[in-house]
Amino acid sequence: MHTFARAFFLLVCTPLLLLCLGLPPVTGEALAAAKETVMQKNYPMPPLSGLEADVLLRKATEAPYTGEYLNNHAAGTYICRQCGMPLYHSDDKFESGCGWPSFDKEVAGAVRRVPDADGRRVEITCANCGGHLGHVFEGEGFTERNTRHCVNSLSMKFAPAGSDEEKAALTRLANKASAVSPSGTAGSGAAATTPSATQTSAAGGCTATAVVAGGCFWGVEDAFQKIAGVCEAVSGYTGGHTVNPSYEDVCRGDTGHAEAVLVRFDPTRVSYEQILRRFFEIHDPTQLNRQGPDWGEQYRSAVFYENAEQKAVAQKLVARLKELGYKVVTQIEPAGPFYAAEDYHQDFTRRTGRGACHMSVPRFSQRADGTPVESGSGLKKP
């Protein structure tokens, strides 16, 4: 019998059968074992050890300062030990002194936040398989992002940069995004779509990210998905104080979050400056806390930089636009936790043919008064 079928029989059918026969029920230990068998089905990873299962499936915590990856400083990607999906990049790992590996940023959409029942801490789990990773803490000031993912080494497997294991993991990530983002038309009035941009770099070149907010995230996401070199664009919420907000929470206007898009791209094919130049052309950076008919702080214009280099690029482009007469109100602030929006928001324009409401205006080649910028002046295209 197939492994999953056996587990399902043990979980559901066996207790009923025993009840009918007047026999003792299956023990809790047996049910737990069956549940673990179901959770580990069809994953491209070796079976979990007892300690790994304790952490990933039973939410145990490994002893501090004992984890294999606590002092690992090699370049690469940390993947889920259970399902093999990418969780964290080595560039986002830092020393916190807490005794467990610490990261201030996860791979986009890879980690789910679940508040503990007592409301005191926030658990983090693999968004793909549900395996327990650890907990996330905010406001401690360790890094500019002000976030610490405290992760059990036993929950992860390290894939060195450029290794076949890393390439396979990134390919799984790309294939998952492609499956969630079907191409083709979405009905009688839908516009034709192009193949998912995630398919452009399954070999591991998607190492850079940008986070921006420019009004309704449907249109911003759609615009970035059409850029060569962009591997993934994820709609979500960032810039506020509420942990794991819902769309309804953000719409109420009291979370501080903006509708934003996280762009993962291949820096050998498109630069961060090119990403931002496009951003300033597809939305109106002169509108304060609104974008077209959408009003509210959640529709503000913002760039969330991840390092000093990104901050400098954003400041340079804003300064140039101001030189051209644009009264830019775009906020430039450090990146914080990014919460992926609900599934029905992802790839909205691709799926429905609606939501592409952002118009493109060549602001870097056209002054605010409509006159063209003289040839050879201003910023050169990167």
CSV table of C-alpha atoms in Angstrom, one decimal:
chain,number,residue,atom,x,y,z
A,1,MET,CA,0.0,0.0,0.0
A,2,HIS,CA,1.3,3.5,-0.7
A,3,THR,CA,2.9,5.3,2.3
A,4,PHE,CA,0.3,8.1,2.3
A,5,ALA,CA,-2.6,5.6,2.0
A,6,ARG,CA,-1.3,3.6,4.9
A,7,ALA,CA,-1.0,6.7,7.0
A,8,PHE,CA,-4.5,7.8,6.1
A,9,PHE,CA,-5.9,4.4,7.0
A,10,LEU,CA,-4.1,4.5,10.3
A,11,LEU,CA,-5.3,8.0,11.1
A,12,VAL,CA,-8.9,7.7,10.0
A,13,CYS,CA,-10.1,4.3,9.2
A,14,THR,CA,-8.4,2.2,11.9
A,15,PRO,CA,-10.0,3.9,15.0
A,16,LEU,CA,-13.5,3.4,13.5
A,17,LEU,CA,-12.7,-0.2,12.7
A,18,LEU,CA,-11.4,-0.9,16.2
A,19,LEU,CA,-14.4,0.8,17.7
A,20,CYS,CA,-16.8,-1.4,15.7
A,21,LEU,CA,-14.8,-4.5,16.8
A,22,GLY,CA,-14.8,-3.5,20.4
A,23,LEU,CA,-11.0,-3.3,20.5
A,24,PRO,CA,-8.8,-0.7,22.3
A,25,PRO,CA,-8.1,2.4,20.3
A,26,VAL,CA,-4.8,3.2,18.6
A,27,THR,CA,-2.4,4.9,20.9
A,28,GLY,CA,-1.5,8.5,20.7
A,29,GLU,CA,2.1,7.6,19.8
A,30,ALA,CA,0.9,5.6,16.8
A,31,LEU,CA,-1.3,8.4,15.6
A,32,ALA,CA,1.6,10.8,16.0
A,33,ALA,CA,3.9,8.5,14.0
A,34,ALA,CA,1.3,8.3,11.2
A,35,LYS,CA,0.9,12.0,11.1
A,36,GLU,CA,4.7,12.4,10.7
A,37,THR,CA,4.6,9.9,7.9
A,38,VAL,CA,2.0,12.0,6.1
A,39,MET,CA,4.0,15.2,6.7
A,40,GLN,CA,7.1,13.7,5.1
A,41,LYS,CA,5.5,12.4,2.0
A,42,ASN,CA,7.1,13.0,-1.4
A,43,TYR,CA,9.8,15.4,-0.3
A,44,PRO,CA,13.2,15.3,-2.1
A,45,MET,CA,15.1,15.0,1.1
A,46,PRO,CA,16.4,12.1,3.2
A,47,PRO,CA,14.2,10.8,6.1
A,48,LEU,CA,14.4,12.9,9.2
A,49,SER,CA,16.5,11.8,12.1
A,50,GLY,CA,14.8,11.5,15.5
A,51,LEU,CA,16.2,14.8,16.7
A,52,GLU,CA,15.2,16.5,13.4
A,53,ALA,CA,11.7,15.2,13.7
A,54,ASP,CA,11.5,16.4,17.3
A,55,VAL,CA,12.2,19.9,16.1
A,56,LEU,CA,10.4,20.1,12.8
A,57,LEU,CA,7.3,18.0,13.6
A,58,ARG,CA,7.0,18.3,17.4
A,59,LYS,CA,8.3,21.9,17.8
A,60,ALA,CA,11.2,21.0,20.1
A,61,THR,CA,14.2,23.4,20.5
A,62,GLU,CA,17.8,22.3,20.2
A,63,ALA,CA,20.1,23.3,23.0
A,64,PRO,CA,21.8,26.7,22.5
A,65,TYR,CA,25.3,26.8,21.1
A,66,THR,CA,25.1,23.3,19.8
A,67,GLY,CA,23.7,23.8,16.3
A,68,GLU,CA,25.7,22.8,13.3
A,69,TYR,CA,25.2,26.1,11.5
A,70,LEU,CA,25.6,28.5,14.4
A,71,ASN,CA,29.1,29.5,13.3
A,72,ASN,CA,28.8,28.7,9.6
A,73,HIS,CA,30.0,31.7,7.6
A,74,ALA,CA,30.1,30.1,4.1
A,75,ALA,CA,28.1,31.5,1.2
A,76,GLY,CA,25.0,29.6,0.2
A,77,THR,CA,21.4,29.0,0.9
A,78,TYR,CA,19.8,27.4,3.9
A,79,ILE,CA,17.0,25.1,2.9
A,80,CYS,CA,14.2,23.3,4.8
A,81,ARG,CA,15.5,20.0,6.2
A,82,GLN,CA,12.1,18.4,5.6
A,83,CYS,CA,11.0,19.6,2.2
A,84,GLY,CA,14.1,21.1,0.6
A,85,MET,CA,12.7,24.6,-0.1
A,86,PRO,CA,15.0,27.6,0.3
A,87,LEU,CA,14.5,29.5,3.5
A,88,TYR,CA,17.4,31.9,4.0
A,89,HIS,CA,20.4,33.2,2.1
A,90,SER,CA,23.8,33.4,3.9
A,91,ASP,CA,24.0,37.1,3.2
A,92,ASP,CA,21.2,37.6,5.7
A,93,LYS,CA,22.8,35.7,8.5
A,94,PHE,CA,24.3,37.6,11.4
A,95,GLU,CA,25.8,37.0,14.9
A,96,SER,CA,23.3,37.8,17.6
A,97,GLY,CA,24.9,35.9,20.5
A,98,CYS,CA,21.6,34.1,21.3
A,99,GLY,CA,23.0,30.6,20.7
A,100,TRP,CA,21.1,29.8,17.5
A,101,PRO,CA,21.6,30.8,13.9
A,102,SER,CA,20.1,34.2,13.3
A,103,PHE,CA,18.8,35.8,10.1
A,104,ASP,CA,17.3,39.3,9.6
A,105,LYS,CA,15.5,38.3,6.4
A,106,GLU,CA,13.9,35.2,4.8
A,107,VAL,CA,13.5,34.2,1.2
A,108,ALA,CA,10.3,35.9,-0.1
A,109,GLY,CA,7.3,33.9,0.9
A,110,ALA,CA,9.3,31.0,2.4
A,111,VAL,CA,8.5,31.5,6.1
A,112,ARG,CA,5.1,31.8,7.8
A,113,ARG,CA,4.6,33.6,11.1
A,114,VAL,CA,2.3,32.1,13.7
A,115,PRO,CA,1.7,33.9,17.0
A,116,ASP,CA,2.0,31.5,20.0
A,117,ALA,CA,-1.2,30.7,21.9
A,118,ASP,CA,0.0,32.9,24.8
A,119,GLY,CA,0.7,35.8,22.5
A,120,ARG,CA,4.2,36.3,23.9
A,121,ARG,CA,6.2,35.0,20.9
A,122,VAL,CA,5.8,34.4,17.2
A,123,GLU,CA,6.6,31.0,15.8
A,124,ILE,CA,8.1,30.7,12.3
A,125,THR,CA,7.4,27.7,10.1
A,126,CYS,CA,8.3,26.6,6.6
A,127,ALA,CA,5.5,28.0,4.4
A,128,ASN,CA,5.8,25.0,2.1
A,129,CYS,CA,5.6,22.0,4.5
A,130,GLY,CA,4.7,23.6,7.9
A,131,GLY,CA,7.9,22.3,9.6
A,132,HIS,CA,8.8,24.2,12.8
A,133,LEU,CA,11.8,26.5,12.4
A,134,GLY,CA,12.0,28.6,15.5
A,135,HIS,CA,10.8,32.1,16.5
A,136,VAL,CA,11.0,35.6,15.1
A,137,PHE,CA,11.7,38.7,17.2
A,138,GLU,CA,11.5,42.4,16.3
A,139,GLY,CA,12.8,45.6,17.7
A,140,GLU,CA,16.0,44.3,19.2
A,141,GLY,CA,18.2,46.5,17.1
A,142,PHE,CA,20.7,43.9,16.1
A,143,THR,CA,20.7,45.0,12.4
A,144,GLU,CA,19.2,47.8,10.3
A,145,ARG,CA,16.2,45.5,9.5
A,146,ASN,CA,15.5,45.2,13.2
A,147,THR,CA,14.4,41.6,12.9
A,148,ARG,CA,15.9,38.4,14.2
A,149,HIS,CA,14.8,34.9,12.9
A,150,CYS,CA,16.1,32.6,15.6
A,151,VAL,CA,16.3,29.2,13.8
A,152,ASN,CA,17.2,25.7,14.9
A,153,SER,CA,20.1,24.2,12.9
A,154,LEU,CA,18.2,20.9,12.9
A,155,SER,CA,15.4,22.5,10.9
A,156,MET,CA,17.7,23.4,8.0
A,157,LYS,CA,20.3,22.0,5.5
A,158,PHE,CA,23.0,24.2,4.2
A,159,ALA,CA,23.5,24.2,0.4
A,160,PRO,CA,26.9,25.8,-0.5
A,161,ALA,CA,26.8,28.6,-3.2
A,162,GLY,CA,26.9,27.2,-6.7
A,163,SER,CA,26.4,23.6,-5.5
A,164,ASP,CA,24.1,21.2,-7.3
A,165,GLU,CA,22.1,21.1,-4.0
A,166,GLU,CA,21.6,24.9,-4.1
A,167,LYS,CA,20.6,24.9,-7.7
A,168,ALA,CA,18.1,22.1,-7.2
A,169,ALA,CA,16.6,24.0,-4.2
A,170,LEU,CA,16.3,27.2,-6.2
A,171,THR,CA,14.8,25.2,-9.1
A,172,ARG,CA,12.1,23.9,-6.8
A,173,LEU,CA,11.4,27.4,-5.7
A,174,ALA,CA,11.1,28.6,-9.3
A,175,ASN,CA,8.9,25.6,-10.2
A,176,LYS,CA,6.6,26.3,-7.2
A,177,ALA,CA,6.2,29.9,-8.2
A,178,SER,CA,5.5,28.9,-11.8
A,179,ALA,CA,2.8,26.5,-10.6
A,180,VAL,CA,1.1,29.2,-8.5
A,181,SER,CA,1.4,31.7,-11.4
A,182,PRO,CA,-0.2,30.1,-14.4
A,183,SER,CA,0.4,31.8,-17.7
A,184,GLY,CA,-2.3,32.2,-20.4
A,185,THR,CA,-5.5,34.1,-20.4
A,186,ALA,CA,-7.9,34.4,-17.6
A,187,GLY,CA,-11.2,34.7,-19.3
A,188,SER,CA,-13.0,36.4,-22.2
A,189,GLY,CA,-11.8,39.9,-21.3
A,190,ALA,CA,-8.4,39.0,-20.0
A,191,ALA,CA,-5.2,40.3,-21.6
A,192,ALA,CA,-2.6,37.8,-22.8
A,193,THR,CA,0.1,37.1,-20.3
A,194,THR,CA,3.8,36.2,-20.7
A,195,PRO,CA,5.5,33.2,-19.2
A,196,SER,CA,6.3,33.6,-15.5
A,197,ALA,CA,9.4,35.7,-14.9
A,198,THR,CA,10.4,33.1,-12.3
A,199,GLN,CA,11.2,30.7,-15.1
A,200,THR,CA,14.0,33.0,-16.3
A,201,SER,CA,16.6,31.9,-13.7
A,202,ALA,CA,16.2,28.5,-12.2
A,203,ALA,CA,20.0,28.1,-12.0
A,204,GLY,CA,20.5,30.3,-9.0
A,205,GLY,CA,21.1,33.8,-10.3
A,206,CYS,CA,18.2,35.4,-8.5
A,207,THR,CA,20.3,36.6,-5.6
A,208,ALA,CA,19.2,40.2,-5.2
A,209,THR,CA,16.0,41.8,-3.9
A,210,ALA,CA,14.2,45.1,-4.0
A,211,VAL,CA,11.2,46.2,-2.0
A,212,VAL,CA,9.0,49.1,-3.1
A,213,ALA,CA,5.5,50.5,-2.5
A,214,GLY,CA,3.7,52.4,-5.2
A,215,GLY,CA,-0.1,52.1,-4.7
A,216,CYS,CA,-2.1,49.0,-5.4
A,217,PHE,CA,0.3,46.1,-5.5
A,218,TRP,CA,-1.5,44.3,-8.3
A,219,GLY,CA,-0.2,46.8,-10.9
A,220,VAL,CA,3.3,47.2,-9.5
A,221,GLU,CA,3.7,43.4,-9.3
A,222,ASP,CA,2.5,43.0,-12.9
A,223,ALA,CA,4.9,45.7,-14.2
A,224,PHE,CA,8.0,44.1,-12.6
A,225,GLN,CA,7.1,40.6,-13.8
A,226,LYS,CA,7.6,41.9,-17.4
A,227,ILE,CA,11.2,43.0,-16.8
A,228,ALA,CA,13.9,40.7,-18.2
A,229,GLY,CA,16.0,39.5,-15.3
A,230,VAL,CA,13.3,39.6,-12.7
A,231,CYS,CA,12.7,36.2,-11.3
A,232,GLU,CA,9.8,36.8,-9.0
A,233,ALA,CA,7.6,39.6,-7.8
A,234,VAL,CA,5.6,39.0,-4.6
A,235,SER,CA,2.7,41.2,-3.4
A,236,GLY,CA,2.7,41.9,0.4
A,237,TYR,CA,2.8,44.3,3.3
A,238,THR,CA,5.7,46.1,4.9
A,239,GLY,CA,6.7,49.3,6.7
A,240,GLY,CA,4.3,48.9,9.7
A,241,HIS,CA,4.1,47.5,13.2
A,242,THR,CA,1.5,44.8,13.0
A,243,VAL,CA,2.8,41.2,12.8
A,244,ASN,CA,1.5,39.1,10.0
A,245,PRO,CA,-1.3,41.5,8.9
A,246,SER,CA,-4.2,40.5,6.7
A,247,TYR,CA,-5.5,42.5,3.8
A,248,GLU,CA,-8.4,43.6,5.9
A,249,ASP,CA,-6.0,44.8,8.7
A,250,VAL,CA,-4.0,46.9,6.2
A,251,CYS,CA,-7.2,48.4,4.7
A,252,ARG,CA,-8.3,49.7,8.1
A,253,GLY,CA,-5.2,52.0,8.0
A,254,ASP,CA,-3.9,51.4,11.5
A,255,THR,CA,-1.1,48.9,10.9
A,256,GLY,CA,1.3,51.3,9.4
A,257,HIS,CA,2.0,48.9,6.5
A,258,ALA,CA,2.0,49.8,2.8
A,259,GLU,CA,0.9,47.6,0.0
A,260,ALA,CA,4.3,46.6,-1.4
A,261,VAL,CA,6.1,44.3,-3.8
A,262,LEU,CA,9.2,42.3,-3.1
A,263,VAL,CA,11.2,41.9,-6.4
A,264,ARG,CA,13.7,39.1,-6.6
A,265,PHE,CA,16.1,39.5,-9.5
A,266,ASP,CA,19.3,38.4,-11.2
A,267,PRO,CA,21.8,41.3,-10.8
A,268,THR,CA,23.8,40.1,-13.8
A,269,ARG,CA,20.8,40.8,-16.0
A,270,VAL,CA,19.2,43.8,-14.4
A,271,SER,CA,20.6,46.3,-11.8
A,272,TYR,CA,18.9,47.6,-8.7
A,273,GLU,CA,19.1,51.1,-10.3
A,274,GLN,CA,17.2,49.9,-13.3
A,275,ILE,CA,14.6,48.3,-11.0
A,276,LEU,CA,14.1,51.6,-9.2
A,277,ARG,CA,14.1,53.7,-12.4
A,278,ARG,CA,11.2,51.5,-13.6
A,279,PHE,CA,9.5,51.9,-10.3
A,280,PHE,CA,9.5,55.7,-10.5
A,281,GLU,CA,8.1,55.5,-14.0
A,282,ILE,CA,5.1,53.2,-13.3
A,283,HIS,CA,3.6,55.1,-10.4
A,284,ASP,CA,3.3,58.8,-9.5
A,285,PRO,CA,5.9,59.6,-6.8
A,286,THR,CA,4.5,63.1,-6.3
A,287,GLN,CA,1.2,61.9,-4.7
A,288,LEU,CA,1.2,61.8,-0.9
A,289,ASN,CA,-0.5,58.7,0.7
A,290,ARG,CA,-2.4,57.9,-2.4
A,291,GLN,CA,-2.1,56.6,-5.9
A,292,GLY,CA,-4.8,57.6,-8.4
A,293,PRO,CA,-8.2,56.8,-6.9
A,294,ASP,CA,-6.7,54.8,-4.0
A,295,TRP,CA,-6.3,56.9,-0.8
A,296,GLY,CA,-4.7,56.0,2.4
A,297,GLU,CA,-1.2,55.5,4.0
A,298,GLN,CA,-1.2,52.0,2.7
A,299,TYR,CA,-1.0,53.4,-0.8
A,300,ARG,CA,2.1,55.6,-0.1
A,301,SER,CA,5.2,55.8,-2.3
A,302,ALA,CA,8.2,54.2,-0.6
A,303,VAL,CA,11.5,52.5,-1.2
A,304,PHE,CA,12.6,50.1,1.5
A,305,TYR,CA,16.4,49.7,1.2
A,306,GLU,CA,18.4,46.7,2.4
A,307,ASN,CA,21.8,48.3,2.6
A,308,ALA,CA,23.7,51.6,2.2
A,309,GLU,CA,24.2,51.0,-1.5
A,310,GLN,CA,20.5,50.6,-2.2
A,311,LYS,CA,19.8,53.7,0.0
A,312,ALA,CA,22.3,55.7,-2.0
A,313,VAL,CA,20.8,54.6,-5.3
A,314,ALA,CA,17.3,55.6,-4.2
A,315,GLN,CA,18.5,59.0,-2.9
A,316,LYS,CA,20.3,59.7,-6.2
A,317,LEU,CA,17.2,58.9,-8.3
A,318,VAL,CA,14.9,61.0,-6.1
A,319,ALA,CA,17.4,63.9,-6.3
A,320,ARG,CA,17.5,63.7,-10.1
A,321,LEU,CA,13.7,63.7,-10.3
A,322,LYS,CA,13.6,66.8,-8.1
A,323,GLU,CA,16.1,68.4,-10.4
A,324,LEU,CA,13.6,67.8,-13.3
A,325,GLY,CA,10.9,69.5,-11.4
A,326,TYR,CA,9.0,66.6,-9.8
A,327,LYS,CA,7.9,67.2,-6.2
A,328,VAL,CA,8.7,63.7,-5.0
A,329,VAL,CA,7.3,62.5,-1.7
A,330,THR,CA,8.6,59.0,-1.9
A,331,GLN,CA,9.8,57.7,1.5
A,332,ILE,CA,13.2,56.1,1.7
A,333,GLU,CA,13.4,53.9,4.7
A,334,PRO,CA,15.2,50.7,5.9
A,335,ALA,CA,13.6,47.4,5.0
A,336,GLY,CA,11.8,45.5,7.7
A,337,PRO,CA,9.7,42.3,7.8
A,338,PHE,CA,7.9,41.7,4.6
A,339,TYR,CA,4.6,39.7,4.9
A,340,ALA,CA,3.5,38.1,1.7
A,341,ALA,CA,-0.1,38.9,0.9
A,342,GLU,CA,-2.9,36.3,0.6
A,343,ASP,CA,-2.8,33.9,-2.3
A,344,TYR,CA,-5.7,35.6,-4.1
A,345,HIS,CA,-3.6,38.8,-4.4
A,346,GLN,CA,-0.6,37.0,-6.0
A,347,ASP,CA,-0.3,37.3,-9.8
A,348,PHE,CA,-3.7,39.0,-9.8
A,349,THR,CA,-3.3,40.6,-13.2
A,350,ARG,CA,-1.9,37.5,-14.8
A,351,ARG,CA,-4.8,35.4,-13.5
A,352,THR,CA,-7.7,37.8,-14.1
A,353,GLY,CA,-6.6,40.3,-16.7
A,354,ARG,CA,-7.5,43.1,-14.3
A,355,GLY,CA,-5.5,45.3,-12.0
A,356,ALA,CA,-2.9,46.7,-14.4
A,357,CYS,CA,-3.8,50.3,-13.6
A,358,HIS,CA,-0.3,51.7,-13.5
A,359,MET,CA,0.7,53.9,-16.4
A,360,SER,CA,4.3,54.3,-17.6
A,361,VAL,CA,5.6,57.9,-17.7
A,362,PRO,CA,9.3,58.4,-18.9
A,363,ARG,CA,10.1,60.7,-16.0
A,364,PHE,CA,13.9,60.6,-16.4
A,365,SER,CA,13.7,61.7,-20.0
A,366,GLN,CA,10.8,64.2,-19.5
A,367,ARG,CA,10.7,67.2,-17.1
A,368,ALA,CA,7.7,67.8,-14.9
A,369,ASP,CA,6.5,70.5,-17.2
A,370,GLY,CA,6.5,68.0,-20.1
A,371,THR,CA,9.6,69.3,-21.9
A,372,PRO,CA,12.1,66.6,-22.9
A,373,VAL,CA,15.5,66.3,-21.1
A,374,GLU,CA,18.4,67.4,-23.3
A,375,SER,CA,20.3,64.6,-24.8
A,376,GLY,CA,23.4,63.8,-22.8
A,377,SER,CA,22.2,65.4,-19.6
A,378,GLY,CA,21.3,63.8,-16.4
A,379,LEU,CA,21.7,60.2,-15.4
A,380,LYS,CA,22.9,57.7,-18.0
A,381,LYS,CA,21.0,54.5,-18.2
A,382,PRO,CA,22.8,51.8,-16.2
